[in-house]
Amino acid sequence: MLGGHLTSRTRGAIATISIAALLPYTVLKVLWLADSRIGMVPGSGYGHMQDARMEIGNVITILAVGVGIAVVLALVQGWGMRLPWWILALPAAGATGALAPIALGLPLGVLLQTLVDGDVSTGGEGNLEGPVFPVVYGGFAVFGIALSVLFVDYVGRRWSKVIASGPQPPRERWIILAAIAGMVPFAFGMLFWAVPPPGSAGLDGWQSIAQRAVLVVIAMLTLLGLITPLFPRLWATRPVLAWLTVWVGCCTAAVQGPILLLLAHDAVLSVPLLVLAALATPAAALFGLTVLRRNSETVPAETPAQLGRRTRTSRL
């Protein structure tokens, strides 16, 4: 699978599952834009659902779902192999950074919260029913896992020579130092906000156990994405796993800061979070792209004929 060996039938099945996983979220957003109160606590009113900020956000997220579906289709269809790399890599990076912490942290967080508190309410849904959180974010988790599998398979088919050897650290020392200066504080900031009990120094709107588990995962992924290329010998026998770690870690560090700012509780920005995001996002993007560039420099580019033959082979 990790080497790009999924059959076309398996790819189609995973694509179907990933698209279906987005349906609960999309349907809820459409219904809320149509003034429906489904999923809201009876008698609670609309809360912030009719605020201009919320309605614009709902429209944007519906459009983002459309982009996600288009990416999934490109990953499993032959025409996707002929697209410029950035058309798929950029939205895939955004989706990976946004969904990987949810896919990895939410199941454990929900389990821990159920055992400790006896419910899955985040405490921050406002006028929404508690089950909305696990249903919506559970769908995100399934989509994130499915998308990751399809993207790794796609990379294995299109850029197998690039990932044949593990990721190497950037040659430029200043890039390494910049990555450390940007990603390490961000990771420790996430850990700091994940540890305090509700009502103390935690990140506003992220006080529940389930949410704080996601913050811990964000921190761990960020650190792994930074450390993996710096110690290439540890991953010499597992290059694909090393690349997956770098990809997920750098995408998480680059994307999560802006996402947390956009989802700021009651639209109140946290200045410390703003500073950490301003450091982490460019540092993670620069570090990840430089690591990828160093490996790709040693691989001869494929001719259109070679790419065409491999595309036809992938359809079999």
PDB file of C-alpha atoms in Angstrom:
ATOM      1  CA  MET A   1       0.000   0.000   0.000  1.00  0.00           C
ATOM      2  CA  LEU A   2       2.632   2.535   1.064  1.00  0.00           C
ATOM      3  CA  GLY A   3       4.555   1.959  -2.135  1.00  0.00           C
ATOM      4  CA  GLY A   4       1.603   2.770  -4.375  1.00  0.00           C
ATOM      5  CA  HIS A   5       0.329  -0.779  -4.787  1.00  0.00           C
ATOM      6  CA  LEU A   6      -3.371  -0.325  -4.129  1.00  0.00           C
ATOM      7  CA  THR A   7      -5.615  -1.830  -6.767  1.00  0.00           C
ATOM      8  CA  SER A   8      -7.985   0.448  -8.647  1.00  0.00           C
ATOM      9  CA  ARG A   9     -10.937  -1.229  -6.926  1.00  0.00           C
ATOM     10  CA  THR A  10      -9.427  -0.599  -3.494  1.00  0.00           C
ATOM     11  CA  ARG A  11      -8.747   3.038  -4.376  1.00  0.00           C
ATOM     12  CA  GLY A  12     -12.358   3.445  -5.486  1.00  0.00           C
ATOM     13  CA  ALA A  13     -13.660   1.929  -2.254  1.00  0.00           C
ATOM     14  CA  ILE A  14     -11.490   4.171  -0.076  1.00  0.00           C
ATOM     15  CA  ALA A  15     -12.498   7.224  -2.124  1.00  0.00           C
ATOM     16  CA  THR A  16     -16.174   6.370  -1.625  1.00  0.00           C
ATOM     17  CA  ILE A  17     -15.702   6.016   2.125  1.00  0.00           C
ATOM     18  CA  SER A  18     -13.818   9.308   2.361  1.00  0.00           C
ATOM     19  CA  ILE A  19     -16.511  11.237   0.492  1.00  0.00           C
ATOM     20  CA  ALA A  20     -19.307   9.621   2.513  1.00  0.00           C
ATOM     21  CA  ALA A  21     -17.517  10.599   5.736  1.00  0.00           C
ATOM     22  CA  LEU A  22     -17.955  14.282   4.854  1.00  0.00           C
ATOM     23  CA  LEU A  23     -21.704  14.043   4.351  1.00  0.00           C
ATOM     24  CA  PRO A  24     -22.835  14.619   7.992  1.00  0.00           C
ATOM     25  CA  TYR A  25     -20.751  17.791   8.230  1.00  0.00           C
ATOM     26  CA  THR A  26     -21.836  19.097   4.831  1.00  0.00           C
ATOM     27  CA  VAL A  27     -25.516  18.367   5.392  1.00  0.00           C
ATOM     28  CA  LEU A  28     -25.485  20.118   8.762  1.00  0.00           C
ATOM     29  CA  LYS A  29     -23.833  23.211   7.282  1.00  0.00           C
ATOM     30  CA  VAL A  30     -26.354  23.386   4.429  1.00  0.00           C
ATOM     31  CA  LEU A  31     -29.277  22.958   6.807  1.00  0.00           C
ATOM     32  CA  TRP A  32     -27.962  25.644   9.165  1.00  0.00           C
ATOM     33  CA  LEU A  33     -27.592  28.065   6.261  1.00  0.00           C
ATOM     34  CA  ALA A  34     -31.243  27.295   5.487  1.00  0.00           C
ATOM     35  CA  ASP A  35     -32.196  28.319   9.071  1.00  0.00           C
ATOM     36  CA  SER A  36     -32.698  24.761  10.293  1.00  0.00           C
ATOM     37  CA  ARG A  37     -32.207  24.096  14.021  1.00  0.00           C
ATOM     38  CA  ILE A  38     -31.225  20.444  13.666  1.00  0.00           C
ATOM     39  CA  GLY A  39     -28.465  19.523  16.082  1.00  0.00           C
ATOM     40  CA  MET A  40     -29.239  22.473  18.362  1.00  0.00           C
ATOM     41  CA  VAL A  41     -30.437  22.203  21.942  1.00  0.00           C
ATOM     42  CA  PRO A  42     -34.260  22.582  21.976  1.00  0.00           C
ATOM     43  CA  GLY A  43     -35.310  26.056  23.116  1.00  0.00           C
ATOM     44  CA  SER A  44     -31.760  27.432  22.963  1.00  0.00           C
ATOM     45  CA  GLY A  45     -32.276  29.660  19.934  1.00  0.00           C
ATOM     46  CA  TYR A  46     -29.811  30.062  17.082  1.00  0.00           C
ATOM     47  CA  GLY A  47     -26.973  31.403  19.214  1.00  0.00           C
ATOM     48  CA  HIS A  48     -24.155  32.522  16.903  1.00  0.00           C
ATOM     49  CA  MET A  49     -25.432  30.495  13.950  1.00  0.00           C
ATOM     50  CA  GLN A  50     -26.940  33.534  12.245  1.00  0.00           C
ATOM     51  CA  ASP A  51     -23.943  35.800  12.815  1.00  0.00           C
ATOM     52  CA  ALA A  52     -22.337  37.007   9.589  1.00  0.00           C
ATOM     53  CA  ARG A  53     -18.994  35.507  10.669  1.00  0.00           C
ATOM     54  CA  MET A  54     -20.545  32.081  11.216  1.00  0.00           C
ATOM     55  CA  GLU A  55     -22.546  32.106   7.979  1.00  0.00           C
ATOM     56  CA  ILE A  56     -19.515  33.128   5.933  1.00  0.00           C
ATOM     57  CA  GLY A  57     -17.532  30.404   7.655  1.00  0.00           C
ATOM     58  CA  ASN A  58     -20.205  27.836   6.807  1.00  0.00           C
ATOM     59  CA  VAL A  59     -20.114  28.800   3.138  1.00  0.00           C
ATOM     60  CA  ILE A  60     -16.313  28.607   3.074  1.00  0.00           C
ATOM     61  CA  THR A  61     -16.268  25.201   4.723  1.00  0.00           C
ATOM     62  CA  ILE A  62     -18.819  23.838   2.242  1.00  0.00           C
ATOM     63  CA  LEU A  63     -16.575  25.042  -0.582  1.00  0.00           C
ATOM     64  CA  ALA A  64     -13.618  23.407   1.187  1.00  0.00           C
ATOM     65  CA  VAL A  65     -15.517  20.116   1.221  1.00  0.00           C
ATOM     66  CA  GLY A  66     -15.931  20.449  -2.548  1.00  0.00           C
ATOM     67  CA  VAL A  67     -12.188  20.959  -2.926  1.00  0.00           C
ATOM     68  CA  GLY A  68     -11.549  17.930  -0.729  1.00  0.00           C
ATOM     69  CA  ILE A  69     -13.792  15.756  -2.873  1.00  0.00           C
ATOM     70  CA  ALA A  70     -12.039  16.995  -6.033  1.00  0.00           C
ATOM     71  CA  VAL A  71      -8.659  16.092  -4.523  1.00  0.00           C
ATOM     72  CA  VAL A  72      -9.859  12.605  -3.641  1.00  0.00           C
ATOM     73  CA  LEU A  73     -11.064  12.053  -7.202  1.00  0.00           C
ATOM     74  CA  ALA A  74      -7.758  13.295  -8.616  1.00  0.00           C
ATOM     75  CA  LEU A  75      -5.854  10.878  -6.395  1.00  0.00           C
ATOM     76  CA  VAL A  76      -7.680   7.845  -7.788  1.00  0.00           C
ATOM     77  CA  GLN A  77      -8.205   8.823 -11.443  1.00  0.00           C
ATOM     78  CA  GLY A  78      -5.646   8.614 -14.218  1.00  0.00           C
ATOM     79  CA  TRP A  79      -5.947  12.303 -15.077  1.00  0.00           C
ATOM     80  CA  GLY A  80      -4.749  13.173 -11.591  1.00  0.00           C
ATOM     81  CA  MET A  81      -1.297  11.791 -12.448  1.00  0.00           C
ATOM     82  CA  ARG A  82      -0.879  14.442 -15.126  1.00  0.00           C
ATOM     83  CA  LEU A  83      -1.743  17.468 -12.990  1.00  0.00           C
ATOM     84  CA  PRO A  84       1.023  19.868 -11.886  1.00  0.00           C
ATOM     85  CA  TRP A  85       2.285  18.750  -8.485  1.00  0.00           C
ATOM     86  CA  TRP A  86       1.174  21.863  -6.633  1.00  0.00           C
ATOM     87  CA  ILE A  87      -2.494  21.531  -7.650  1.00  0.00           C
ATOM     88  CA  LEU A  88      -2.748  18.411  -5.513  1.00  0.00           C
ATOM     89  CA  ALA A  89       0.027  19.006  -3.003  1.00  0.00           C
ATOM     90  CA  LEU A  90      -1.290  22.322  -1.672  1.00  0.00           C
ATOM     91  CA  PRO A  91      -4.874  21.249  -0.863  1.00  0.00           C
ATOM     92  CA  ALA A  92      -3.596  17.857   0.317  1.00  0.00           C
ATOM     93  CA  ALA A  93      -1.180  19.634   2.658  1.00  0.00           C
ATOM     94  CA  GLY A  94      -3.991  21.792   4.007  1.00  0.00           C
ATOM     95  CA  ALA A  95      -6.257  18.803   4.539  1.00  0.00           C
ATOM     96  CA  THR A  96      -3.477  16.792   6.155  1.00  0.00           C
ATOM     97  CA  GLY A  97      -2.543  19.550   8.559  1.00  0.00           C
ATOM     98  CA  ALA A  98      -6.156  20.199   9.478  1.00  0.00           C
ATOM     99  CA  LEU A  99      -7.360  16.613   9.832  1.00  0.00           C
ATOM    100  CA  ALA A 100      -4.395  14.516  10.979  1.00  0.00           C
ATOM    101  CA  PRO A 101      -4.540  15.732  14.599  1.00  0.00           C
ATOM    102  CA  ILE A 102      -8.270  15.045  14.661  1.00  0.00           C
ATOM    103  CA  ALA A 103      -7.900  11.578  13.144  1.00  0.00           C
ATOM    104  CA  LEU A 104      -5.152  10.632  15.595  1.00  0.00           C
ATOM    105  CA  GLY A 105      -6.188  12.531  18.707  1.00  0.00           C
ATOM    106  CA  LEU A 106      -9.977  12.535  18.698  1.00  0.00           C
ATOM    107  CA  PRO A 107     -10.609   8.780  19.221  1.00  0.00           C
ATOM    108  CA  LEU A 108      -8.307   8.649  22.229  1.00  0.00           C
ATOM    109  CA  GLY A 109      -9.625  11.951  23.551  1.00  0.00           C
ATOM    110  CA  VAL A 110     -13.259  10.892  23.270  1.00  0.00           C
ATOM    111  CA  LEU A 111     -12.472   7.590  25.004  1.00  0.00           C
ATOM    112  CA  LEU A 112     -10.681   9.321  27.859  1.00  0.00           C
ATOM    113  CA  GLN A 113     -13.422  11.908  28.223  1.00  0.00           C
ATOM    114  CA  THR A 114     -16.116   9.230  28.270  1.00  0.00           C
ATOM    115  CA  LEU A 115     -14.269   7.354  31.008  1.00  0.00           C
ATOM    116  CA  VAL A 116     -13.592  10.478  33.092  1.00  0.00           C
ATOM    117  CA  ASP A 117     -16.652  12.680  32.498  1.00  0.00           C
ATOM    118  CA  GLY A 118     -19.191  10.155  31.247  1.00  0.00           C
ATOM    119  CA  ASP A 119     -20.060  12.156  28.117  1.00  0.00           C
ATOM    120  CA  VAL A 120     -18.548  13.370  24.858  1.00  0.00           C
ATOM    121  CA  SER A 121     -19.572  17.011  25.131  1.00  0.00           C
ATOM    122  CA  THR A 122     -16.675  19.388  24.557  1.00  0.00           C
ATOM    123  CA  GLY A 123     -18.195  22.046  26.750  1.00  0.00           C
ATOM    124  CA  GLY A 124     -17.745  24.509  23.926  1.00  0.00           C
ATOM    125  CA  GLU A 125     -20.548  23.693  21.512  1.00  0.00           C
ATOM    126  CA  GLY A 126     -22.644  26.624  22.697  1.00  0.00           C
ATOM    127  CA  ASN A 127     -26.210  25.791  21.737  1.00  0.00           C
ATOM    128  CA  LEU A 128     -25.308  22.588  19.878  1.00  0.00           C
ATOM    129  CA  GLU A 129     -26.156  19.113  21.104  1.00  0.00           C
ATOM    130  CA  GLY A 130     -23.210  17.197  22.548  1.00  0.00           C
ATOM    131  CA  PRO A 131     -23.337  14.362  19.959  1.00  0.00           C
ATOM    132  CA  VAL A 132     -22.737  16.867  17.141  1.00  0.00           C
ATOM    133  CA  PHE A 133     -19.057  17.014  18.067  1.00  0.00           C
ATOM    134  CA  PRO A 134     -18.210  13.284  17.776  1.00  0.00           C
ATOM    135  CA  VAL A 135     -20.399  12.828  14.682  1.00  0.00           C
ATOM    136  CA  VAL A 136     -18.893  15.733  12.756  1.00  0.00           C
ATOM    137  CA  TYR A 137     -15.311  15.304  13.889  1.00  0.00           C
ATOM    138  CA  GLY A 138     -15.576  11.540  13.621  1.00  0.00           C
ATOM    139  CA  GLY A 139     -16.350  12.073   9.947  1.00  0.00           C
ATOM    140  CA  PHE A 140     -13.318  14.345   9.699  1.00  0.00           C
ATOM    141  CA  ALA A 141     -11.180  11.614  11.234  1.00  0.00           C
ATOM    142  CA  VAL A 142     -12.357   8.996   8.740  1.00  0.00           C
ATOM    143  CA  PHE A 143     -11.844  11.399   5.830  1.00  0.00           C
ATOM    144  CA  GLY A 144      -8.377  12.325   7.066  1.00  0.00           C
ATOM    145  CA  ILE A 145      -7.284   8.694   7.336  1.00  0.00           C
ATOM    146  CA  ALA A 146      -8.725   7.797   3.939  1.00  0.00           C
ATOM    147  CA  LEU A 147      -7.182  10.836   2.280  1.00  0.00           C
ATOM    148  CA  SER A 148      -3.796  10.018   3.803  1.00  0.00           C
ATOM    149  CA  VAL A 149      -3.912   6.463   2.471  1.00  0.00           C
ATOM    150  CA  LEU A 150      -4.847   7.653  -1.004  1.00  0.00           C
ATOM    151  CA  PHE A 151      -2.221  10.402  -1.027  1.00  0.00           C
ATOM    152  CA  VAL A 152       0.563   8.052   0.082  1.00  0.00           C
ATOM    153  CA  ASP A 153      -0.498   5.607  -2.629  1.00  0.00           C
ATOM    154  CA  TYR A 154      -0.507   8.450  -5.182  1.00  0.00           C
ATOM    155  CA  VAL A 155       2.965   9.586  -4.155  1.00  0.00           C
ATOM    156  CA  GLY A 156       4.203   6.017  -4.401  1.00  0.00           C
ATOM    157  CA  ARG A 157       2.935   5.768  -7.965  1.00  0.00           C
ATOM    158  CA  ARG A 158       4.071   9.189  -9.157  1.00  0.00           C
ATOM    159  CA  TRP A 159       7.224   9.939  -7.150  1.00  0.00           C
ATOM    160  CA  SER A 160       8.493   6.513  -6.120  1.00  0.00           C
ATOM    161  CA  LYS A 161      12.102   7.491  -6.880  1.00  0.00           C
ATOM    162  CA  VAL A 162      11.937  10.551  -4.661  1.00  0.00           C
ATOM    163  CA  ILE A 163      10.721   8.632  -1.606  1.00  0.00           C
ATOM    164  CA  ALA A 164      12.952   5.608  -2.232  1.00  0.00           C
ATOM    165  CA  SER A 165      15.479   7.102   0.184  1.00  0.00           C
ATOM    166  CA  GLY A 166      14.556   8.700   3.479  1.00  0.00           C
ATOM    167  CA  PRO A 167      14.264  12.476   3.943  1.00  0.00           C
ATOM    168  CA  GLN A 168      17.550  14.306   4.418  1.00  0.00           C
ATOM    169  CA  PRO A 169      18.033  17.507   6.452  1.00  0.00           C
ATOM    170  CA  PRO A 170      18.437  20.808   4.613  1.00  0.00           C
ATOM    171  CA  ARG A 171      22.001  21.699   3.690  1.00  0.00           C
ATOM    172  CA  GLU A 172      21.467  25.267   4.891  1.00  0.00           C
ATOM    173  CA  ARG A 173      22.023  25.470   8.642  1.00  0.00           C
ATOM    174  CA  TRP A 174      19.929  28.630   8.930  1.00  0.00           C
ATOM    175  CA  ILE A 175      16.860  26.772   7.654  1.00  0.00           C
ATOM    176  CA  ILE A 176      17.316  24.139  10.354  1.00  0.00           C
ATOM    177  CA  LEU A 177      17.706  26.821  13.009  1.00  0.00           C
ATOM    178  CA  ALA A 178      14.660  28.684  11.694  1.00  0.00           C
ATOM    179  CA  ALA A 179      12.607  25.471  11.806  1.00  0.00           C
ATOM    180  CA  ILE A 180      13.678  24.798  15.379  1.00  0.00           C
ATOM    181  CA  ALA A 181      12.931  28.393  16.393  1.00  0.00           C
ATOM    182  CA  GLY A 182       9.469  28.254  14.844  1.00  0.00           C
ATOM    183  CA  MET A 183       8.241  24.700  15.376  1.00  0.00           C
ATOM    184  CA  VAL A 184       9.552  23.888  18.866  1.00  0.00           C
ATOM    185  CA  PRO A 185       7.872  26.868  20.628  1.00  0.00           C
ATOM    186  CA  PHE A 186       4.641  26.083  18.789  1.00  0.00           C
ATOM    187  CA  ALA A 187       4.735  22.458  19.952  1.00  0.00           C
ATOM    188  CA  PHE A 188       5.450  23.397  23.549  1.00  0.00           C
ATOM    189  CA  GLY A 189       2.700  26.011  23.400  1.00  0.00           C
ATOM    190  CA  MET A 190       0.215  23.303  22.409  1.00  0.00           C
ATOM    191  CA  LEU A 191       1.423  21.105  25.274  1.00  0.00           C
ATOM    192  CA  PHE A 192       1.143  24.003  27.718  1.00  0.00           C
ATOM    193  CA  TRP A 193      -2.472  24.663  26.715  1.00  0.00           C
ATOM    194  CA  ALA A 194      -3.315  20.953  26.826  1.00  0.00           C
ATOM    195  CA  VAL A 195      -2.187  20.388  30.416  1.00  0.00           C
ATOM    196  CA  PRO A 196      -3.945  23.019  32.584  1.00  0.00           C
ATOM    197  CA  PRO A 197      -7.410  22.165  33.922  1.00  0.00           C
ATOM    198  CA  PRO A 198     -10.426  24.104  32.606  1.00  0.00           C
ATOM    199  CA  GLY A 199     -10.599  27.696  33.744  1.00  0.00           C
ATOM    200  CA  SER A 200      -6.881  28.214  34.212  1.00  0.00           C
ATOM    201  CA  ALA A 201      -4.316  28.904  31.491  1.00  0.00           C
ATOM    202  CA  GLY A 202      -5.878  26.704  28.822  1.00  0.00           C
ATOM    203  CA  LEU A 203      -6.667  27.880  25.304  1.00  0.00           C
ATOM    204  CA  ASP A 204     -10.154  29.420  25.310  1.00  0.00           C
ATOM    205  CA  GLY A 205     -12.750  27.040  23.895  1.00  0.00           C
ATOM    206  CA  TRP A 206     -10.404  24.038  24.154  1.00  0.00           C
ATOM    207  CA  GLN A 207     -10.979  22.941  27.723  1.00  0.00           C
ATOM    208  CA  SER A 208     -12.470  19.464  27.309  1.00  0.00           C
ATOM    209  CA  ILE A 209     -10.365  16.311  27.525  1.00  0.00           C
ATOM    210  CA  ALA A 210     -11.186  15.392  23.925  1.00  0.00           C
ATOM    211  CA  GLN A 211     -10.047  18.778  22.627  1.00  0.00           C
ATOM    212  CA  ARG A 212      -6.917  18.859  24.754  1.00  0.00           C
ATOM    213  CA  ALA A 213      -5.950  15.430  23.449  1.00  0.00           C
ATOM    214  CA  VAL A 214      -5.967  16.932  19.955  1.00  0.00           C
ATOM    215  CA  LEU A 215      -3.625  19.694  21.158  1.00  0.00           C
ATOM    216  CA  VAL A 216      -1.207  17.054  22.478  1.00  0.00           C
ATOM    217  CA  VAL A 217      -1.249  15.285  19.111  1.00  0.00           C
ATOM    218  CA  ILE A 218      -0.571  18.593  17.318  1.00  0.00           C
ATOM    219  CA  ALA A 219       2.516  19.039  19.488  1.00  0.00           C
ATOM    220  CA  MET A 220       3.775  15.486  18.955  1.00  0.00           C
ATOM    221  CA  LEU A 221       3.297  15.587  15.186  1.00  0.00           C
ATOM    222  CA  THR A 222       5.091  18.933  14.967  1.00  0.00           C
ATOM    223  CA  LEU A 223       8.115  17.652  16.878  1.00  0.00           C
ATOM    224  CA  LEU A 224       8.275  14.408  14.891  1.00  0.00           C
ATOM    225  CA  GLY A 225       8.083  16.312  11.612  1.00  0.00           C
ATOM    226  CA  LEU A 226      11.070  18.392  12.704  1.00  0.00           C
ATOM    227  CA  ILE A 227      13.193  15.634  14.224  1.00  0.00           C
ATOM    228  CA  THR A 228      12.803  12.939  11.560  1.00  0.00           C
ATOM    229  CA  PRO A 229      14.975  14.527   8.806  1.00  0.00           C
ATOM    230  CA  LEU A 230      17.602  15.594  11.355  1.00  0.00           C
ATOM    231  CA  PHE A 231      18.349  11.954  12.230  1.00  0.00           C
ATOM    232  CA  PRO A 232      18.172  10.148   8.861  1.00  0.00           C
ATOM    233  CA  ARG A 233      20.043   7.053  10.049  1.00  0.00           C
ATOM    234  CA  LEU A 234      17.245   6.176  12.457  1.00  0.00           C
ATOM    235  CA  TRP A 235      14.834   5.900   9.510  1.00  0.00           C
ATOM    236  CA  ALA A 236      17.182   4.437   6.889  1.00  0.00           C
ATOM    237  CA  THR A 237      15.279   1.156   6.621  1.00  0.00           C
ATOM    238  CA  ARG A 238      11.824   2.781   6.598  1.00  0.00           C
ATOM    239  CA  PRO A 239      11.992   5.693   4.149  1.00  0.00           C
ATOM    240  CA  VAL A 240       8.280   5.798   3.344  1.00  0.00           C
ATOM    241  CA  LEU A 241       7.324   5.948   7.019  1.00  0.00           C
ATOM    242  CA  ALA A 242       9.895   8.700   7.508  1.00  0.00           C
ATOM    243  CA  TRP A 243       8.443  10.707   4.619  1.00  0.00           C
ATOM    244  CA  LEU A 244       4.931  10.235   5.991  1.00  0.00           C
ATOM    245  CA  THR A 245       6.080  11.522   9.373  1.00  0.00           C
ATOM    246  CA  VAL A 246       7.731  14.594   7.851  1.00  0.00           C
ATOM    247  CA  TRP A 247       4.727  15.325   5.644  1.00  0.00           C
ATOM    248  CA  VAL A 248       2.153  15.053   8.423  1.00  0.00           C
ATOM    249  CA  GLY A 249       4.312  16.882  10.959  1.00  0.00           C
ATOM    250  CA  CYS A 250       5.221  19.843   8.754  1.00  0.00           C
ATOM    251  CA  CYS A 251       1.672  20.186   7.418  1.00  0.00           C
ATOM    252  CA  THR A 252       0.302  20.135  10.952  1.00  0.00           C
ATOM    253  CA  ALA A 253       2.728  22.786  12.169  1.00  0.00           C
ATOM    254  CA  ALA A 254       2.056  24.996   9.137  1.00  0.00           C
ATOM    255  CA  VAL A 255      -1.739  24.751   9.149  1.00  0.00           C
ATOM    256  CA  GLN A 256      -2.898  24.372  12.731  1.00  0.00           C
ATOM    257  CA  GLY A 257      -1.879  27.845  13.895  1.00  0.00           C
ATOM    258  CA  PRO A 258      -4.002  29.673  11.295  1.00  0.00           C
ATOM    259  CA  ILE A 259      -6.880  27.240  11.861  1.00  0.00           C
ATOM    260  CA  LEU A 260      -6.895  27.814  15.609  1.00  0.00           C
ATOM    261  CA  LEU A 261      -6.859  31.562  15.003  1.00  0.00           C
ATOM    262  CA  LEU A 262      -9.777  31.356  12.562  1.00  0.00           C
ATOM    263  CA  LEU A 263     -11.729  29.255  15.055  1.00  0.00           C
ATOM    264  CA  ALA A 264     -10.896  31.538  17.978  1.00  0.00           C
ATOM    265  CA  HIS A 265     -13.450  31.259  20.761  1.00  0.00           C
ATOM    266  CA  ASP A 266     -15.999  34.081  20.473  1.00  0.00           C
ATOM    267  CA  ALA A 267     -13.778  35.547  17.713  1.00  0.00           C
ATOM    268  CA  VAL A 268     -11.279  36.759  20.349  1.00  0.00           C
ATOM    269  CA  LEU A 269      -7.709  36.233  19.132  1.00  0.00           C
ATOM    270  CA  SER A 270      -5.099  34.916  21.536  1.00  0.00           C
ATOM    271  CA  VAL A 271      -1.956  37.027  21.215  1.00  0.00           C
ATOM    272  CA  PRO A 272       0.381  34.195  22.321  1.00  0.00           C
ATOM    273  CA  LEU A 273      -1.224  31.886  19.757  1.00  0.00           C
ATOM    274  CA  LEU A 274      -0.883  34.561  17.086  1.00  0.00           C
ATOM    275  CA  VAL A 275       2.849  34.871  17.821  1.00  0.00           C
ATOM    276  CA  LEU A 276       3.408  31.097  17.849  1.00  0.00           C
ATOM    277  CA  ALA A 277       1.481  30.647  14.584  1.00  0.00           C
ATOM    278  CA  ALA A 278       3.451  33.463  12.941  1.00  0.00           C
ATOM    279  CA  LEU A 279       6.638  31.597  13.836  1.00  0.00           C
ATOM    280  CA  ALA A 280       5.540  28.044  13.068  1.00  0.00           C
ATOM    281  CA  THR A 281       3.687  28.398   9.773  1.00  0.00           C
ATOM    282  CA  PRO A 282       6.502  29.836   7.619  1.00  0.00           C
ATOM    283  CA  ALA A 283       9.155  27.782   9.436  1.00  0.00           C
ATOM    284  CA  ALA A 284       7.361  24.471   8.862  1.00  0.00           C
ATOM    285  CA  ALA A 285       6.549  25.288   5.223  1.00  0.00           C
ATOM    286  CA  LEU A 286      10.153  26.288   4.477  1.00  0.00           C
ATOM    287  CA  PHE A 287      11.603  23.284   6.282  1.00  0.00           C
ATOM    288  CA  GLY A 288       9.299  20.748   4.607  1.00  0.00           C
ATOM    289  CA  LEU A 289       9.787  22.171   1.108  1.00  0.00           C
ATOM    290  CA  THR A 290      13.558  22.306   1.545  1.00  0.00           C
ATOM    291  CA  VAL A 291      13.702  18.677   2.672  1.00  0.00           C
ATOM    292  CA  LEU A 292      11.630  17.670  -0.351  1.00  0.00           C
ATOM    293  CA  ARG A 293      13.770  19.765  -2.696  1.00  0.00           C
ATOM    294  CA  ARG A 294      16.998  18.174  -1.484  1.00  0.00           C
ATOM    295  CA  ASN A 295      15.746  14.668  -2.270  1.00  0.00           C
ATOM    296  CA  SER A 296      14.188  15.635  -5.595  1.00  0.00           C
ATOM    297  CA  GLU A 297      17.439  17.231  -6.783  1.00  0.00           C
ATOM    298  CA  THR A 298      19.098  13.825  -6.914  1.00  0.00           C
ATOM    299  CA  VAL A 299      16.287  12.211  -8.946  1.00  0.00           C
ATOM    300  CA  PRO A 300      16.188  12.632 -12.758  1.00  0.00           C
ATOM    301  CA  ALA A 301      12.916  14.082 -14.015  1.00  0.00           C
ATOM    302  CA  GLU A 302      10.593  11.737 -15.871  1.00  0.00           C
ATOM    303  CA  THR A 303       9.862  12.339 -19.506  1.00  0.00           C
ATOM    304  CA  PRO A 304       6.208  12.737 -20.573  1.00  0.00           C
ATOM    305  CA  ALA A 305       6.415   9.309 -22.231  1.00  0.00           C
ATOM    306  CA  GLN A 306       7.617   7.662 -19.003  1.00  0.00           C
ATOM    307  CA  LEU A 307       4.914   9.362 -16.979  1.00  0.00           C
ATOM    308  CA  GLY A 308       2.291   8.349 -19.518  1.00  0.00           C
ATOM    309  CA  ARG A 309       3.377   4.696 -19.420  1.00  0.00           C
ATOM    310  CA  ARG A 310       3.284   4.671 -15.617  1.00  0.00           C
ATOM    311  CA  THR A 311      -0.134   6.310 -15.616  1.00  0.00           C
ATOM    312  CA  ARG A 312      -1.504   3.619 -17.897  1.00  0.00           C
ATOM    313  CA  THR A 313       0.070   0.933 -15.729  1.00  0.00           C
ATOM    314  CA  SER A 314      -1.530   2.371 -12.582  1.00  0.00           C
ATOM    315  CA  ARG A 315      -4.967   1.872 -14.111  1.00  0.00           C
ATOM    316  CA  LEU A 316      -4.508  -1.883 -14.471  1.00  0.00           C
TER     317      LEU A 316
END
